[in-house]
PDB file of C-alpha atoms in Angstrom:
ATOM      1  CA  MET A 151      73.742  51.648  58.547  1.00  0.00           C
ATOM      2  CA  LEU A 152      73.586  55.055  59.523  1.00  0.00           C
ATOM      3  CA  PRO A 153      74.251  58.055  56.057  1.00  0.00           C
ATOM      4  CA  ALA A 154      78.070  59.420  55.506  1.00  0.00           C
ATOM      5  CA  MET A 155      78.145  62.604  56.938  1.00  0.00           C
ATOM      6  CA  GLU A 156      79.650  65.238  54.660  1.00  0.00           C
ATOM      7  CA  GLN A 157      83.322  67.011  55.731  1.00  0.00           C
ATOM      8  CA  ILE A 158      82.222  70.402  56.164  1.00  0.00           C
ATOM      9  CA  ASP A 159      85.708  72.487  55.483  1.00  0.00           C
ATOM     10  CA  VAL A 160      86.751  74.295  58.282  1.00  0.00           C
ATOM     11  CA  GLY A 161      89.168  77.503  58.084  1.00  0.00           C
ATOM     12  CA  LEU A 162      91.128  77.208  61.455  1.00  0.00           C
ATOM     13  CA  LYS A 163      92.799  79.847  63.110  1.00  0.00           C
ATOM     14  CA  SER A 164      95.263  80.195  65.812  1.00  0.00           C
ATOM     15  CA  CYS A 165      95.510  82.909  68.598  1.00  0.00           C
ATOM     16  CA  PRO A 166      97.598  84.770  68.623  1.00  0.00           C
ATOM     17  CA  VAL A 167      97.794  84.992  72.537  1.00  0.00           C
ATOM     18  CA  CYS A 168      98.019  81.508  73.302  1.00  0.00           C
ATOM     19  CA  ALA A 169      98.339  79.692  70.157  1.00  0.00           C
ATOM     20  CA  ALA A 170      95.097  77.748  70.385  1.00  0.00           C
ATOM     21  CA  GLN A 171      93.371  76.024  67.151  1.00  0.00           C
ATOM     22  CA  MET A 172      90.007  77.310  66.877  1.00  0.00           C
ATOM     23  CA  PRO A 173      87.597  77.791  63.583  1.00  0.00           C
ATOM     24  CA  ALA A 174      87.860  81.323  61.400  1.00  0.00           C
ATOM     25  CA  SER A 175      84.581  82.212  62.528  1.00  0.00           C
ATOM     26  CA  ALA A 176      85.199  81.886  66.613  1.00  0.00           C
ATOM     27  CA  ALA A 177      84.802  85.542  68.334  1.00  0.00           C
ATOM     28  CA  PHE A 178      86.730  84.553  71.596  1.00  0.00           C
ATOM     29  CA  CYS A 179      89.459  81.725  72.249  1.00  0.00           C
ATOM     30  CA  PRO A 180      88.749  78.993  73.668  1.00  0.00           C
ATOM     31  CA  GLY A 181      91.845  78.251  75.020  1.00  0.00           C
ATOM     32  CA  CYS A 182      92.394  81.848  77.053  1.00  0.00           C
ATOM     33  CA  GLY A 183      88.877  83.770  76.609  1.00  0.00           C
ATOM     34  CA  ARG A 184      90.590  86.730  74.652  1.00  0.00           C
ATOM     35  CA  SER A 185      88.063  87.539  71.949  1.00  0.00           C
ATOM     36  CA  MET A 186      89.783  87.511  68.519  1.00  0.00           C
ATOM     37  CA  GLN A 187      88.053  90.826  66.697  1.00  0.00           C
ATOM     38  CA  ILE A 188      90.096  92.922  65.591  1.00  0.00           C
ATOM     39  CA  GLU A 189      90.522  96.330  67.288  1.00  0.00           C
ATOM     40  CA  LEU A 190      92.285  98.536  64.615  1.00  0.00           C
ATOM     41  CA  PRO A 191      93.889 101.542  66.189  1.00  0.00           C
ATOM     42  CA  ALA A 192      91.384 104.598  65.900  1.00  0.00           C
ATOM     43  CA  LYS A 193      92.215 107.274  63.440  1.00  0.00           C
ATOM     44  CA  GLN A 194      92.769 110.729  64.576  1.00  0.00           C
ATOM     45  CA  ARG A 195      90.862 113.447  62.833  1.00  0.00           C
ATOM     46  CA  PRO A 196      92.841 116.734  62.760  1.00  0.00           C
ATOM     47  CA  GLY A 197      92.625 119.022  65.149  1.00  0.00           C
ATOM     48  CA  SER A 198      91.394 115.699  67.433  1.00  0.00           C
ATOM     49  CA  LEU A 199      94.739 116.823  70.353  1.00  0.00           C
ATOM     50  CA  ARG A 200      93.185 120.077  69.998  1.00  0.00           C
ATOM     51  CA  GLU A 201      89.993 119.004  71.371  1.00  0.00           C
ATOM     52  CA  ASN A 202      90.807 116.706  74.046  1.00  0.00           C
ATOM     53  CA  PHE A 203      93.881 119.427  75.628  1.00  0.00           C
ATOM     54  CA  LEU A 204      90.726 121.949  75.536  1.00  0.00           C
ATOM     55  CA  GLY A 205      88.873 119.723  76.873  1.00  0.00           C
ATOM     56  CA  ALA A 206      91.216 119.002  79.470  1.00  0.00           C
ATOM     57  CA  LEU A 207      91.477 122.650  80.050  1.00  0.00           C
ATOM     58  CA  ALA A 208      88.222 123.120  80.882  1.00  0.00           C
ATOM     59  CA  TYR A 209      88.517 120.945  84.083  1.00  0.00           C
ATOM     60  CA  VAL A 210      92.004 123.668  84.955  1.00  0.00           C
ATOM     61  CA  SER A 211      89.470 125.739  86.973  1.00  0.00           C
ATOM     62  CA  PHE A 212      85.323 126.874  86.210  1.00  0.00           C
ATOM     63  CA  LEU A 213      86.932 130.252  84.613  1.00  0.00           C
ATOM     64  CA  PRO A 214      88.012 128.288  80.684  1.00  0.00           C
ATOM     65  CA  ALA A 215      84.831 126.342  81.079  1.00  0.00           C
ATOM     66  CA  LEU A 216      82.586 129.303  81.280  1.00  0.00           C
ATOM     67  CA  VAL A 217      85.149 130.651  78.295  1.00  0.00           C
ATOM     68  CA  PHE A 218      84.234 127.733  76.443  1.00  0.00           C
ATOM     69  CA  LEU A 219      80.813 127.851  77.103  1.00  0.00           C
ATOM     70  CA  PHE A 220      80.121 131.069  75.698  1.00  0.00           C
ATOM     71  CA  LEU A 221      82.569 131.393  72.872  1.00  0.00           C
ATOM     72  CA  ASP A 222      81.386 130.394  70.041  1.00  0.00           C
ATOM     73  CA  PRO A 223      83.751 127.951  67.945  1.00  0.00           C
ATOM     74  CA  TYR A 224      83.750 126.166  71.348  1.00  0.00           C
ATOM     75  CA  ARG A 225      80.551 125.329  72.574  1.00  0.00           C
ATOM     76  CA  LYS A 226      79.620 124.384  68.863  1.00  0.00           C
ATOM     77  CA  ASN A 227      82.372 121.024  69.512  1.00  0.00           C
ATOM     78  CA  PRO A 228      79.869 118.459  71.813  1.00  0.00           C
ATOM     79  CA  PHE A 229      83.090 117.719  73.166  1.00  0.00           C
ATOM     80  CA  VAL A 230      84.141 120.381  74.779  1.00  0.00           C
ATOM     81  CA  ARG A 231      80.791 121.609  75.149  1.00  0.00           C
ATOM     82  CA  PHE A 232      80.860 118.359  77.628  1.00  0.00           C
ATOM     83  CA  HIS A 233      83.532 118.921  79.928  1.00  0.00           C
ATOM     84  CA  SER A 234      82.797 122.226  79.847  1.00  0.00           C
ATOM     85  CA  ILE A 235      79.580 121.169  81.709  1.00  0.00           C
ATOM     86  CA  GLN A 236      80.570 118.758  83.482  1.00  0.00           C
ATOM     87  CA  CYS A 237      83.510 120.950  85.058  1.00  0.00           C
ATOM     88  CA  VAL A 238      80.898 123.760  85.801  1.00  0.00           C
ATOM     89  CA  LEU A 239      78.885 121.110  87.543  1.00  0.00           C
ATOM     90  CA  PHE A 240      81.147 119.430  89.517  1.00  0.00           C
ATOM     91  CA  TRP A 241      82.728 123.118  91.024  1.00  0.00           C
ATOM     92  CA  LEU A 242      79.232 123.483  91.943  1.00  0.00           C
ATOM     93  CA  VAL A 243      78.488 119.666  93.719  1.00  0.00           C
ATOM     94  CA  CYS A 244      82.338 121.112  95.257  1.00  0.00           C
ATOM     95  CA  VAL A 245      81.325 124.072  96.750  1.00  0.00           C
ATOM     96  CA  VAL A 246      77.834 122.582  98.194  1.00  0.00           C
ATOM     97  CA  LEU A 247      79.552 119.581  99.252  1.00  0.00           C
ATOM     98  CA  ALA A 248      81.895 122.503 101.224  1.00  0.00           C
ATOM     99  CA  VAL A 249      79.538 123.598 102.798  1.00  0.00           C
ATOM    100  CA  VAL A 250      77.925 120.634 104.282  1.00  0.00           C
ATOM    101  CA  VAL A 251      81.113 119.867 105.431  1.00  0.00           C
ATOM    102  CA  ARG A 252      82.149 122.517 107.254  1.00  0.00           C
ATOM    103  CA  VAL A 253      78.433 122.359 109.223  1.00  0.00           C
ATOM    104  CA  VAL A 254      79.411 119.197 109.816  1.00  0.00           C
ATOM    105  CA  PHE A 255      82.882 120.090 110.765  1.00  0.00           C
ATOM    106  CA  LEU A 256      81.551 122.361 112.784  1.00  0.00           C
ATOM    107  CA  GLY A 257      79.084 120.227 114.558  1.00  0.00           C
ATOM    108  CA  LEU A 258      82.228 117.653 115.444  1.00  0.00           C
ATOM    109  CA  LEU A 259      83.635 120.404 117.208  1.00  0.00           C
ATOM    110  CA  PHE A 260      81.824 119.665 120.260  1.00  0.00           C
ATOM    111  CA  ILE A 261      81.914 116.082 121.252  1.00  0.00           C
ATOM    112  CA  PRO A 262      84.938 115.737 123.587  1.00  0.00           C
ATOM    113  CA  ILE A 263      87.560 113.739 122.652  1.00  0.00           C
ATOM    114  CA  VAL A 264      87.061 112.097 119.185  1.00  0.00           C
ATOM    115  CA  GLY A 265      85.357 115.195 117.853  1.00  0.00           C
ATOM    116  CA  PRO A 266      88.095 117.294 116.513  1.00  0.00           C
ATOM    117  CA  LEU A 267      89.845 113.672 114.868  1.00  0.00           C
ATOM    118  CA  LEU A 268      86.902 113.145 113.403  1.00  0.00           C
ATOM    119  CA  ALA A 269      85.989 116.361 111.840  1.00  0.00           C
ATOM    120  CA  VAL A 270      89.669 116.713 110.192  1.00  0.00           C
ATOM    121  CA  LEU A 271      89.292 113.277 109.365  1.00  0.00           C
ATOM    122  CA  LEU A 272      86.182 113.812 107.524  1.00  0.00           C
ATOM    123  CA  VAL A 273      88.075 116.765 105.552  1.00  0.00           C
ATOM    124  CA  VAL A 274      90.651 114.980 105.030  1.00  0.00           C
ATOM    125  CA  VAL A 275      89.132 112.036 103.145  1.00  0.00           C
ATOM    126  CA  VAL A 276      86.350 114.203 101.117  1.00  0.00           C
ATOM    127  CA  ALA A 277      89.077 116.561 100.270  1.00  0.00           C
ATOM    128  CA  LEU A 278      91.619 113.741  99.037  1.00  0.00           C
ATOM    129  CA  ALA A 279      88.255 112.291  97.271  1.00  0.00           C
ATOM    130  CA  ALA A 280      87.723 115.448  95.266  1.00  0.00           C
ATOM    131  CA  VAL A 281      91.227 116.169  94.102  1.00  0.00           C
ATOM    132  CA  PHE A 282      91.123 112.299  92.820  1.00  0.00           C
ATOM    133  CA  THR A 283      87.959 113.201  91.452  1.00  0.00           C
ATOM    134  CA  TRP A 284      89.380 116.769  89.270  1.00  0.00           C
ATOM    135  CA  ILE A 285      92.746 114.651  88.450  1.00  0.00           C
ATOM    136  CA  VAL A 286      90.344 112.055  86.539  1.00  0.00           C
ATOM    137  CA  LEU A 287      88.508 113.958  84.746  1.00  0.00           C
ATOM    138  CA  LEU A 288      90.906 116.497  83.180  1.00  0.00           C
ATOM    139  CA  VAL A 289      93.180 112.573  82.792  1.00  0.00           C
ATOM    140  CA  LYS A 290      90.290 111.467  80.900  1.00  0.00           C
ATOM    141  CA  ALA A 291      89.634 114.577  79.040  1.00  0.00           C
ATOM    142  CA  PHE A 292      92.850 114.638  77.981  1.00  0.00           C
ATOM    143  CA  GLN A 293      92.939 110.925  76.776  1.00  0.00           C
ATOM    144  CA  GLY A 294      90.348 112.058  74.656  1.00  0.00           C
ATOM    145  CA  GLU A 295      87.075 109.546  76.207  1.00  0.00           C
ATOM    146  CA  ARG A 296      83.833 111.318  77.139  1.00  0.00           C
ATOM    147  CA  PHE A 297      84.498 110.328  80.750  1.00  0.00           C
ATOM    148  CA  ALA A 298      80.696 111.046  82.885  1.00  0.00           C
ATOM    149  CA  LEU A 299      80.686 110.987  86.575  1.00  0.00           C
ATOM    150  CA  PRO A 300      77.486 108.884  87.965  1.00  0.00           C
ATOM    151  CA  LEU A 301      75.043 111.824  88.696  1.00  0.00           C
ATOM    152  CA  ILE A 302      76.713 115.043  87.040  1.00  0.00           C
ATOM    153  CA  GLY A 303      77.626 113.648  84.009  1.00  0.00           C
ATOM    154  CA  ASN A 304      74.073 112.402  83.250  1.00  0.00           C
ATOM    155  CA  LEU A 305      73.054 116.146  83.420  1.00  0.00           C
ATOM    156  CA  SER A 306      76.109 117.006  81.313  1.00  0.00           C
ATOM    157  CA  GLU A 307      75.147 115.002  78.292  1.00  0.00           C
ATOM    158  CA  GLN A 308      71.550 116.225  78.746  1.00  0.00           C
ATOM    159  CA  TYR A 309      72.594 119.870  78.363  1.00  0.00           C
ATOM    160  CA  SER A 310      75.541 119.261  75.876  1.00  0.00           C
ATOM    161  CA  GLY A 311      73.334 117.833  73.132  1.00  0.00           C
ATOM    162  CA  VAL A 312      75.096 114.788  73.678  1.00  0.00           C
ATOM    163  CA  THR A 313      74.440 111.262  73.212  1.00  0.00           C
TER     164      THR A 313
END
């Protein structure tokens, strides 16, 4: 004969999305797979909207970014400093990329029929990619995110002292 097993009183809760029953200690819903951790809305610090605005303003051109890097109250703010450094590095990468595209453009013009078409296509694709990246950086900074680009984002974090 088997020993009697104790019944453990396990508190049950239900998923707010699919109403599946689960133990109170469950991290994920067994029905829909959603996380059961309650996400509290982030508390905004006073002045964080100003911080977001300044981070986004740094991407308008490289001039506000340089001003933010040299003026004392802004360069001490890690969020504004990170976006200002990333903006300056992004502009430098765009200038180098523009020179490379110009050289490739001139080289493609020597190909008889398809060359000019490929040259124009290259310029349009690179320009659209740069504008799209610039818009993403601007929006992410305005939303308060520290969005780092793959290569220059690491340098920005390193030089701004953000970890």
